[in-house]
Amino acid sequence: MSQPTVFITGAAAGIGRATALTYAAGGFHVGAYDIDETGLASLAKEIAAKGSTSTTGSLDVTDPEQFAARLQEFDEASGGRLDVLINNAGILRAGEFADQDLKIHRQQVEINVMGVIHGLHEAFPYLKKTRGAQVVNLCSASAIYGQPELATYGATKFAVRGLTEALDLEWHKHDIAVKAMWPLFVQTAMTEGVSTGTTGSLGVKLTAQDVADAIYKSTQPAKRIYHKVHFPVGLPSKALSMGSRFSPVWLTREVNRRLSHT
């Protein structure tokens, strides 16, 4: 297959779906994977209606064997190319840490952290054999500083941040770039009904398409004076990210304390 390819997890709805359609419009063969097979079926029809092609399949990112199987199927369908892997699948559960059942904390870790690890580990052989391959991990502005009422969610995104930074260095010798997207709260099903001090202060303003556009742009050729790993999405995220780089730790804490009304 001569056309570039992209493999997206959590692609049936929200950011994943918008990203799949954006890459399809950009001429990519899209691999779309999710546990929501009905959503995938409608996505495939929408991609076909736009004159592009796709491969879809059911994927629970917490199951490494499923991940391996879907990647092998995609490799066969794509002619052995994996230009972009997007680890998008994730969940968010808000509330006071001690009030949440341990099952909720574990579920976020299993999907948001182990799901990304499974994707990175199983996709590596395919990325390695594709010249200039890229990985985009969905991180979050919650990884700038720990957020009350989002403690475990934020912790999972800190883990994604660390994985991204480490593997971007480790895989440079294989010509694989690893990047992290840093949106604030996005208007998707993930944030429906979520009400925390931070969402009250900053609002839920980004759309799925805003993030999809940022993801797509991050993987396109660009002239930069330095190698970029982290990509804040939206002005508030950019401001918070920039502020955290230059402000003392006590000031970053105070800003987050005020934003979260704690």
PDB file of C-alpha atoms in Angstrom:
ATOM      1  CA  MET A   1       0.000   0.000   0.000  1.00  0.00           C
ATOM      2  CA  SER A   2       1.490   3.313  -1.089  1.00  0.00           C
ATOM      3  CA  GLN A   3      -0.788   5.540   0.981  1.00  0.00           C
ATOM      4  CA  PRO A   4       0.165   6.384   4.584  1.00  0.00           C
ATOM      5  CA  THR A   5      -1.610   4.583   7.417  1.00  0.00           C
ATOM      6  CA  VAL A   6      -2.829   5.373  10.923  1.00  0.00           C
ATOM      7  CA  PHE A   7      -3.949   3.018  13.722  1.00  0.00           C
ATOM      8  CA  ILE A   8      -6.303   4.636  16.260  1.00  0.00           C
ATOM      9  CA  THR A   9      -7.657   3.208  19.517  1.00  0.00           C
ATOM     10  CA  GLY A  10     -10.942   4.393  20.991  1.00  0.00           C
ATOM     11  CA  ALA A  11     -11.969   5.419  17.479  1.00  0.00           C
ATOM     12  CA  ALA A  12     -15.741   4.866  17.591  1.00  0.00           C
ATOM     13  CA  ALA A  13     -16.643   8.214  19.148  1.00  0.00           C
ATOM     14  CA  GLY A  14     -15.328  11.523  20.462  1.00  0.00           C
ATOM     15  CA  ILE A  15     -11.718  12.466  19.800  1.00  0.00           C
ATOM     16  CA  GLY A  16     -10.928   9.103  18.225  1.00  0.00           C
ATOM     17  CA  ARG A  17     -13.727   9.346  15.689  1.00  0.00           C
ATOM     18  CA  ALA A  18     -12.923  12.950  14.771  1.00  0.00           C
ATOM     19  CA  THR A  19      -9.275  11.979  14.392  1.00  0.00           C
ATOM     20  CA  ALA A  20     -10.111   9.017  12.161  1.00  0.00           C
ATOM     21  CA  LEU A  21     -12.173  11.205   9.842  1.00  0.00           C
ATOM     22  CA  THR A  22      -9.466  13.878   9.789  1.00  0.00           C
ATOM     23  CA  TYR A  23      -6.788  11.392   8.748  1.00  0.00           C
ATOM     24  CA  ALA A  24      -9.136   9.854   6.183  1.00  0.00           C
ATOM     25  CA  ALA A  25      -9.597  13.310   4.661  1.00  0.00           C
ATOM     26  CA  GLY A  26      -5.813  13.621   4.606  1.00  0.00           C
ATOM     27  CA  GLY A  27      -5.451  10.549   2.411  1.00  0.00           C
ATOM     28  CA  PHE A  28      -4.596   7.988   5.089  1.00  0.00           C
ATOM     29  CA  HIS A  29      -5.794   4.410   5.259  1.00  0.00           C
ATOM     30  CA  VAL A  30      -7.405   4.399   8.693  1.00  0.00           C
ATOM     31  CA  GLY A  31      -7.266   1.569  11.205  1.00  0.00           C
ATOM     32  CA  ALA A  32     -10.105   2.252  13.647  1.00  0.00           C
ATOM     33  CA  TYR A  33     -10.454   0.122  16.785  1.00  0.00           C
ATOM     34  CA  ASP A  34     -12.780   0.201  19.781  1.00  0.00           C
ATOM     35  CA  ILE A  35     -15.020  -1.962  21.949  1.00  0.00           C
ATOM     36  CA  ASP A  36     -18.013  -0.207  20.348  1.00  0.00           C
ATOM     37  CA  GLU A  37     -18.502  -2.216  17.152  1.00  0.00           C
ATOM     38  CA  THR A  38     -21.704  -0.374  16.212  1.00  0.00           C
ATOM     39  CA  GLY A  39     -19.865   2.932  16.326  1.00  0.00           C
ATOM     40  CA  LEU A  40     -17.042   1.475  14.245  1.00  0.00           C
ATOM     41  CA  ALA A  41     -19.480   0.227  11.598  1.00  0.00           C
ATOM     42  CA  SER A  42     -20.988   3.688  11.151  1.00  0.00           C
ATOM     43  CA  LEU A  43     -17.504   5.229  11.119  1.00  0.00           C
ATOM     44  CA  ALA A  44     -16.374   2.882   8.347  1.00  0.00           C
ATOM     45  CA  LYS A  45     -19.403   3.894   6.261  1.00  0.00           C
ATOM     46  CA  GLU A  46     -18.650   7.564   6.846  1.00  0.00           C
ATOM     47  CA  ILE A  47     -15.022   7.107   5.806  1.00  0.00           C
ATOM     48  CA  ALA A  48     -16.085   5.205   2.676  1.00  0.00           C
ATOM     49  CA  ALA A  49     -18.591   7.926   1.817  1.00  0.00           C
ATOM     50  CA  LYS A  50     -15.697  10.390   1.832  1.00  0.00           C
ATOM     51  CA  GLY A  51     -13.850   8.225  -0.689  1.00  0.00           C
ATOM     52  CA  SER A  52     -11.273   6.829   1.710  1.00  0.00           C
ATOM     53  CA  THR A  53     -10.525   3.358   3.087  1.00  0.00           C
ATOM     54  CA  SER A  54     -10.433   1.821   6.540  1.00  0.00           C
ATOM     55  CA  THR A  55      -9.873  -1.340   8.508  1.00  0.00           C
ATOM     56  CA  THR A  56     -11.861  -1.748  11.717  1.00  0.00           C
ATOM     57  CA  GLY A  57     -11.939  -4.237  14.556  1.00  0.00           C
ATOM     58  CA  SER A  58     -13.036  -4.788  18.129  1.00  0.00           C
ATOM     59  CA  LEU A  59     -10.273  -3.982  20.591  1.00  0.00           C
ATOM     60  CA  ASP A  60     -10.135  -3.893  24.366  1.00  0.00           C
ATOM     61  CA  VAL A  61      -6.836  -2.113  25.007  1.00  0.00           C
ATOM     62  CA  THR A  62      -6.438  -3.835  28.376  1.00  0.00           C
ATOM     63  CA  ASP A  63      -5.964  -7.162  26.529  1.00  0.00           C
ATOM     64  CA  PRO A  64      -2.462  -7.361  24.986  1.00  0.00           C
ATOM     65  CA  GLU A  65      -3.356 -10.461  22.978  1.00  0.00           C
ATOM     66  CA  GLN A  66      -6.221  -8.598  21.303  1.00  0.00           C
ATOM     67  CA  PHE A  67      -3.882  -5.706  20.601  1.00  0.00           C
ATOM     68  CA  ALA A  68      -1.354  -8.032  18.984  1.00  0.00           C
ATOM     69  CA  ALA A  69      -4.040  -9.686  16.850  1.00  0.00           C
ATOM     70  CA  ARG A  70      -5.540  -6.407  15.616  1.00  0.00           C
ATOM     71  CA  LEU A  71      -2.099  -5.032  14.734  1.00  0.00           C
ATOM     72  CA  GLN A  72      -1.252  -8.163  12.753  1.00  0.00           C
ATOM     73  CA  GLU A  73      -4.545  -7.885  10.859  1.00  0.00           C
ATOM     74  CA  PHE A  74      -3.893  -4.220  10.172  1.00  0.00           C
ATOM     75  CA  ASP A  75      -0.369  -4.979   8.986  1.00  0.00           C
ATOM     76  CA  GLU A  76      -1.775  -7.392   6.415  1.00  0.00           C
ATOM     77  CA  ALA A  77      -4.462  -4.933   5.296  1.00  0.00           C
ATOM     78  CA  SER A  78      -2.058  -1.987   5.071  1.00  0.00           C
ATOM     79  CA  GLY A  79       0.683  -3.723   3.143  1.00  0.00           C
ATOM     80  CA  GLY A  80       3.104  -3.617   6.030  1.00  0.00           C
ATOM     81  CA  ARG A  81       2.925   0.098   6.868  1.00  0.00           C
ATOM     82  CA  LEU A  82       2.244   1.737  10.225  1.00  0.00           C
ATOM     83  CA  ASP A  83       3.018   5.420   9.841  1.00  0.00           C
ATOM     84  CA  VAL A  84       1.121   6.717  12.873  1.00  0.00           C
ATOM     85  CA  LEU A  85      -0.084   4.971  16.033  1.00  0.00           C
ATOM     86  CA  ILE A  86      -2.542   7.001  18.115  1.00  0.00           C
ATOM     87  CA  ASN A  87      -3.126   5.747  21.655  1.00  0.00           C
ATOM     88  CA  ASN A  88      -6.397   7.550  22.232  1.00  0.00           C
ATOM     89  CA  ALA A  89      -8.557   5.133  24.244  1.00  0.00           C
ATOM     90  CA  GLY A  90      -9.089   6.334  27.800  1.00  0.00           C
ATOM     91  CA  ILE A  91     -11.602   7.019  30.553  1.00  0.00           C
ATOM     92  CA  LEU A  92     -12.079   9.726  33.171  1.00  0.00           C
ATOM     93  CA  ARG A  93     -13.747   9.287  36.553  1.00  0.00           C
ATOM     94  CA  ALA A  94     -14.108  12.369  38.733  1.00  0.00           C
ATOM     95  CA  GLY A  95     -14.773  12.658  42.451  1.00  0.00           C
ATOM     96  CA  GLU A  96     -13.147  12.716  45.847  1.00  0.00           C
ATOM     97  CA  PHE A  97     -10.338  10.135  45.884  1.00  0.00           C
ATOM     98  CA  ALA A  98     -11.390   8.379  49.100  1.00  0.00           C
ATOM     99  CA  ASP A  99     -15.045   8.227  48.021  1.00  0.00           C
ATOM    100  CA  GLN A 100     -14.309   6.235  44.886  1.00  0.00           C
ATOM    101  CA  ASP A 101     -14.223   2.455  44.927  1.00  0.00           C
ATOM    102  CA  LEU A 102     -10.828   0.881  44.256  1.00  0.00           C
ATOM    103  CA  LYS A 103     -12.334  -0.708  41.143  1.00  0.00           C
ATOM    104  CA  ILE A 104     -12.722   2.775  39.636  1.00  0.00           C
ATOM    105  CA  HIS A 105      -9.094   3.659  40.346  1.00  0.00           C
ATOM    106  CA  ARG A 106      -7.884   0.337  38.942  1.00  0.00           C
ATOM    107  CA  GLN A 107     -10.028   0.666  35.810  1.00  0.00           C
ATOM    108  CA  GLN A 108      -8.479   4.042  34.968  1.00  0.00           C
ATOM    109  CA  VAL A 109      -4.980   2.645  35.421  1.00  0.00           C
ATOM    110  CA  GLU A 110      -5.749  -0.441  33.332  1.00  0.00           C
ATOM    111  CA  ILE A 111      -7.148   1.546  30.396  1.00  0.00           C
ATOM    112  CA  ASN A 112      -5.213   4.811  30.526  1.00  0.00           C
ATOM    113  CA  VAL A 113      -1.804   3.380  31.416  1.00  0.00           C
ATOM    114  CA  MET A 114      -1.671  -0.326  30.600  1.00  0.00           C
ATOM    115  CA  GLY A 115      -3.710   0.263  27.442  1.00  0.00           C
ATOM    116  CA  VAL A 116      -1.030   2.668  26.220  1.00  0.00           C
ATOM    117  CA  ILE A 117       1.787   0.333  27.281  1.00  0.00           C
ATOM    118  CA  HIS A 118       0.158  -2.554  25.414  1.00  0.00           C
ATOM    119  CA  GLY A 119      -0.182  -0.432  22.298  1.00  0.00           C
ATOM    120  CA  LEU A 120       3.404   0.780  22.413  1.00  0.00           C
ATOM    121  CA  HIS A 121       4.833  -2.653  23.105  1.00  0.00           C
ATOM    122  CA  GLU A 122       2.836  -4.567  20.511  1.00  0.00           C
ATOM    123  CA  ALA A 123       3.129  -1.909  17.805  1.00  0.00           C
ATOM    124  CA  PHE A 124       6.898  -1.464  18.090  1.00  0.00           C
ATOM    125  CA  PRO A 125       7.875  -4.082  15.460  1.00  0.00           C
ATOM    126  CA  TYR A 126       5.507  -2.500  12.929  1.00  0.00           C
ATOM    127  CA  LEU A 127       6.621   1.039  13.712  1.00  0.00           C
ATOM    128  CA  LYS A 128      10.258   0.010  13.481  1.00  0.00           C
ATOM    129  CA  LYS A 129       9.904  -1.248   9.915  1.00  0.00           C
ATOM    130  CA  THR A 130       8.094   1.920   8.739  1.00  0.00           C
ATOM    131  CA  ARG A 131      10.390   4.799   7.883  1.00  0.00           C
ATOM    132  CA  GLY A 132       9.647   7.949   9.915  1.00  0.00           C
ATOM    133  CA  ALA A 133       6.939   6.306  12.027  1.00  0.00           C
ATOM    134  CA  GLN A 134       5.244   8.345  14.750  1.00  0.00           C
ATOM    135  CA  VAL A 135       3.305   7.672  17.943  1.00  0.00           C
ATOM    136  CA  VAL A 136       0.808  10.101  19.438  1.00  0.00           C
ATOM    137  CA  ASN A 137      -0.240   9.450  23.030  1.00  0.00           C
ATOM    138  CA  LEU A 138      -3.273  11.285  24.403  1.00  0.00           C
ATOM    139  CA  CYS A 139      -2.018  12.958  27.539  1.00  0.00           C
ATOM    140  CA  SER A 140      -3.782  15.815  29.351  1.00  0.00           C
ATOM    141  CA  ALA A 141      -3.201  19.184  30.951  1.00  0.00           C
ATOM    142  CA  SER A 142      -3.942  17.233  34.159  1.00  0.00           C
ATOM    143  CA  ALA A 143      -0.337  16.002  33.897  1.00  0.00           C
ATOM    144  CA  ILE A 144       0.990  19.510  34.549  1.00  0.00           C
ATOM    145  CA  TYR A 145       0.072  19.382  38.241  1.00  0.00           C
ATOM    146  CA  GLY A 146      -2.053  16.894  40.214  1.00  0.00           C
ATOM    147  CA  GLN A 147      -5.734  17.864  40.215  1.00  0.00           C
ATOM    148  CA  PRO A 148      -8.101  17.416  43.175  1.00  0.00           C
ATOM    149  CA  GLU A 149     -11.133  15.267  42.280  1.00  0.00           C
ATOM    150  CA  LEU A 150      -9.133  13.902  39.349  1.00  0.00           C
ATOM    151  CA  ALA A 151      -6.250  12.400  41.317  1.00  0.00           C
ATOM    152  CA  THR A 152      -6.018   8.987  39.701  1.00  0.00           C
ATOM    153  CA  TYR A 153      -6.918  10.244  36.236  1.00  0.00           C
ATOM    154  CA  GLY A 154      -4.163  12.845  36.511  1.00  0.00           C
ATOM    155  CA  ALA A 155      -1.739  10.208  37.779  1.00  0.00           C
ATOM    156  CA  THR A 156      -2.409   8.067  34.712  1.00  0.00           C
ATOM    157  CA  LYS A 157      -1.621  11.029  32.491  1.00  0.00           C
ATOM    158  CA  PHE A 158       1.610  11.682  34.394  1.00  0.00           C
ATOM    159  CA  ALA A 159       2.495   8.081  33.506  1.00  0.00           C
ATOM    160  CA  VAL A 160       1.682   8.675  29.843  1.00  0.00           C
ATOM    161  CA  ARG A 161       3.861  11.777  29.935  1.00  0.00           C
ATOM    162  CA  GLY A 162       6.787   9.795  31.336  1.00  0.00           C
ATOM    163  CA  LEU A 163       6.364   6.990  28.811  1.00  0.00           C
ATOM    164  CA  THR A 164       6.272   9.480  25.966  1.00  0.00           C
ATOM    165  CA  GLU A 165       9.404  11.317  27.062  1.00  0.00           C
ATOM    166  CA  ALA A 166      11.364   8.121  27.668  1.00  0.00           C
ATOM    167  CA  LEU A 167      10.415   6.351  24.452  1.00  0.00           C
ATOM    168  CA  ASP A 168      10.912   9.418  22.278  1.00  0.00           C
ATOM    169  CA  LEU A 169      14.542   9.272  23.404  1.00  0.00           C
ATOM    170  CA  GLU A 170      14.848   5.480  23.386  1.00  0.00           C
ATOM    171  CA  TRP A 171      13.258   4.978  19.971  1.00  0.00           C
ATOM    172  CA  HIS A 172      15.034   7.841  18.213  1.00  0.00           C
ATOM    173  CA  LYS A 173      17.627   5.338  16.948  1.00  0.00           C
ATOM    174  CA  HIS A 174      14.782   3.468  15.238  1.00  0.00           C
ATOM    175  CA  ASP A 175      13.507   6.634  13.510  1.00  0.00           C
ATOM    176  CA  ILE A 176      10.326   6.638  15.625  1.00  0.00           C
ATOM    177  CA  ALA A 177       9.053   9.903  17.127  1.00  0.00           C
ATOM    178  CA  VAL A 178       6.802   9.714  20.196  1.00  0.00           C
ATOM    179  CA  LYS A 179       4.567  12.682  21.038  1.00  0.00           C
ATOM    180  CA  ALA A 180       2.006  13.647  23.675  1.00  0.00           C
ATOM    181  CA  MET A 181      -1.106  15.777  23.172  1.00  0.00           C
ATOM    182  CA  TRP A 182      -2.119  17.966  26.112  1.00  0.00           C
ATOM    183  CA  PRO A 183      -5.757  19.095  25.848  1.00  0.00           C
ATOM    184  CA  LEU A 184      -7.790  20.491  28.713  1.00  0.00           C
ATOM    185  CA  PHE A 185     -11.347  19.241  29.146  1.00  0.00           C
ATOM    186  CA  VAL A 186     -13.006  18.279  25.857  1.00  0.00           C
ATOM    187  CA  GLN A 187     -16.688  18.241  24.963  1.00  0.00           C
ATOM    188  CA  THR A 188     -17.139  14.468  24.637  1.00  0.00           C
ATOM    189  CA  ALA A 189     -19.026  11.732  26.459  1.00  0.00           C
ATOM    190  CA  MET A 190     -16.001  11.410  28.757  1.00  0.00           C
ATOM    191  CA  THR A 191     -16.717  14.761  30.395  1.00  0.00           C
ATOM    192  CA  GLU A 192     -20.527  14.628  30.426  1.00  0.00           C
ATOM    193  CA  GLY A 193     -21.724  15.145  33.991  1.00  0.00           C
ATOM    194  CA  VAL A 194     -18.215  15.901  35.264  1.00  0.00           C
ATOM    195  CA  SER A 195     -18.211  18.788  37.713  1.00  0.00           C
ATOM    196  CA  THR A 196     -15.023  19.620  39.579  1.00  0.00           C
ATOM    197  CA  GLY A 197     -13.464  22.801  40.834  1.00  0.00           C
ATOM    198  CA  THR A 198     -11.188  22.895  37.792  1.00  0.00           C
ATOM    199  CA  THR A 199     -13.945  22.332  35.231  1.00  0.00           C
ATOM    200  CA  GLY A 200     -15.868  25.127  36.937  1.00  0.00           C
ATOM    201  CA  SER A 201     -12.901  27.507  36.693  1.00  0.00           C
ATOM    202  CA  LEU A 202     -11.694  26.641  33.220  1.00  0.00           C
ATOM    203  CA  GLY A 203     -14.830  25.261  31.567  1.00  0.00           C
ATOM    204  CA  VAL A 204     -15.158  22.475  29.011  1.00  0.00           C
ATOM    205  CA  LYS A 205     -14.492  24.395  25.821  1.00  0.00           C
ATOM    206  CA  LEU A 206     -12.449  22.268  23.440  1.00  0.00           C
ATOM    207  CA  THR A 207     -14.234  20.153  20.841  1.00  0.00           C
ATOM    208  CA  ALA A 208     -13.179  16.724  19.629  1.00  0.00           C
ATOM    209  CA  GLN A 209     -12.356  18.303  16.283  1.00  0.00           C
ATOM    210  CA  ASP A 210     -10.049  20.834  17.959  1.00  0.00           C
ATOM    211  CA  VAL A 211      -7.995  17.961  19.345  1.00  0.00           C
ATOM    212  CA  ALA A 212      -8.174  15.935  16.121  1.00  0.00           C
ATOM    213  CA  ASP A 213      -6.842  18.892  14.150  1.00  0.00           C
ATOM    214  CA  ALA A 214      -3.984  19.323  16.630  1.00  0.00           C
ATOM    215  CA  ILE A 215      -3.109  15.619  16.447  1.00  0.00           C
ATOM    216  CA  TYR A 216      -3.084  15.634  12.662  1.00  0.00           C
ATOM    217  CA  LYS A 217      -0.991  18.805  12.518  1.00  0.00           C
ATOM    218  CA  SER A 218       1.551  17.375  14.978  1.00  0.00           C
ATOM    219  CA  THR A 219       2.278  14.473  12.630  1.00  0.00           C
ATOM    220  CA  GLN A 220       2.706  16.561   9.491  1.00  0.00           C
ATOM    221  CA  PRO A 221       6.122  17.778   8.292  1.00  0.00           C
ATOM    222  CA  ALA A 222       7.035  21.069   9.928  1.00  0.00           C
ATOM    223  CA  LYS A 223      10.106  23.262  10.253  1.00  0.00           C
ATOM    224  CA  ARG A 224      10.973  23.545  13.937  1.00  0.00           C
ATOM    225  CA  ILE A 225      14.141  24.825  15.539  1.00  0.00           C
ATOM    226  CA  TYR A 226      13.902  22.118  18.195  1.00  0.00           C
ATOM    227  CA  HIS A 227      12.458  18.634  18.544  1.00  0.00           C
ATOM    228  CA  LYS A 228       8.959  18.909  19.986  1.00  0.00           C
ATOM    229  CA  VAL A 229       7.478  16.196  22.208  1.00  0.00           C
ATOM    230  CA  HIS A 230       4.599  17.883  24.070  1.00  0.00           C
ATOM    231  CA  PHE A 231       1.729  19.597  22.249  1.00  0.00           C
ATOM    232  CA  PRO A 232      -0.660  21.634  24.442  1.00  0.00           C
ATOM    233  CA  VAL A 233      -4.075  22.033  22.808  1.00  0.00           C
ATOM    234  CA  GLY A 234      -5.949  25.310  23.270  1.00  0.00           C
ATOM    235  CA  LEU A 235      -4.846  28.616  24.791  1.00  0.00           C
ATOM    236  CA  PRO A 236      -5.536  27.704  28.470  1.00  0.00           C
ATOM    237  CA  SER A 237      -3.492  24.513  28.174  1.00  0.00           C
ATOM    238  CA  LYS A 238      -0.667  26.398  26.477  1.00  0.00           C
ATOM    239  CA  ALA A 239      -0.723  29.064  29.190  1.00  0.00           C
ATOM    240  CA  LEU A 240      -0.715  26.519  32.029  1.00  0.00           C
ATOM    241  CA  SER A 241       2.041  24.505  30.393  1.00  0.00           C
ATOM    242  CA  MET A 242       4.203  27.561  29.809  1.00  0.00           C
ATOM    243  CA  GLY A 243       3.581  28.845  33.318  1.00  0.00           C
ATOM    244  CA  SER A 244       4.585  25.547  34.900  1.00  0.00           C
ATOM    245  CA  ARG A 245       7.934  25.646  33.107  1.00  0.00           C
ATOM    246  CA  PHE A 246       9.011  28.972  34.515  1.00  0.00           C
ATOM    247  CA  SER A 247       7.128  29.499  37.779  1.00  0.00           C
ATOM    248  CA  PRO A 248       8.420  28.145  41.107  1.00  0.00           C
ATOM    249  CA  VAL A 249       6.741  24.998  42.405  1.00  0.00           C
ATOM    250  CA  TRP A 250       4.961  26.842  45.213  1.00  0.00           C
ATOM    251  CA  LEU A 251       3.363  29.228  42.707  1.00  0.00           C
ATOM    252  CA  THR A 252       2.250  26.393  40.409  1.00  0.00           C
ATOM    253  CA  ARG A 253       0.652  24.744  43.437  1.00  0.00           C
ATOM    254  CA  GLU A 254      -1.097  27.950  44.430  1.00  0.00           C
ATOM    255  CA  VAL A 255      -2.480  28.485  40.927  1.00  0.00           C
ATOM    256  CA  ASN A 256      -3.860  24.951  40.889  1.00  0.00           C
ATOM    257  CA  ARG A 257      -5.252  25.329  44.407  1.00  0.00           C
ATOM    258  CA  ARG A 258      -7.197  28.388  43.339  1.00  0.00           C
ATOM    259  CA  LEU A 259      -8.393  26.843  40.073  1.00  0.00           C
ATOM    260  CA  SER A 260      -9.661  23.766  41.912  1.00  0.00           C
ATOM    261  CA  HIS A 261     -11.232  25.827  44.761  1.00  0.00           C
ATOM    262  CA  THR A 262      -9.507  23.743  47.420  1.00  0.00           C
TER     263      THR A 262
END
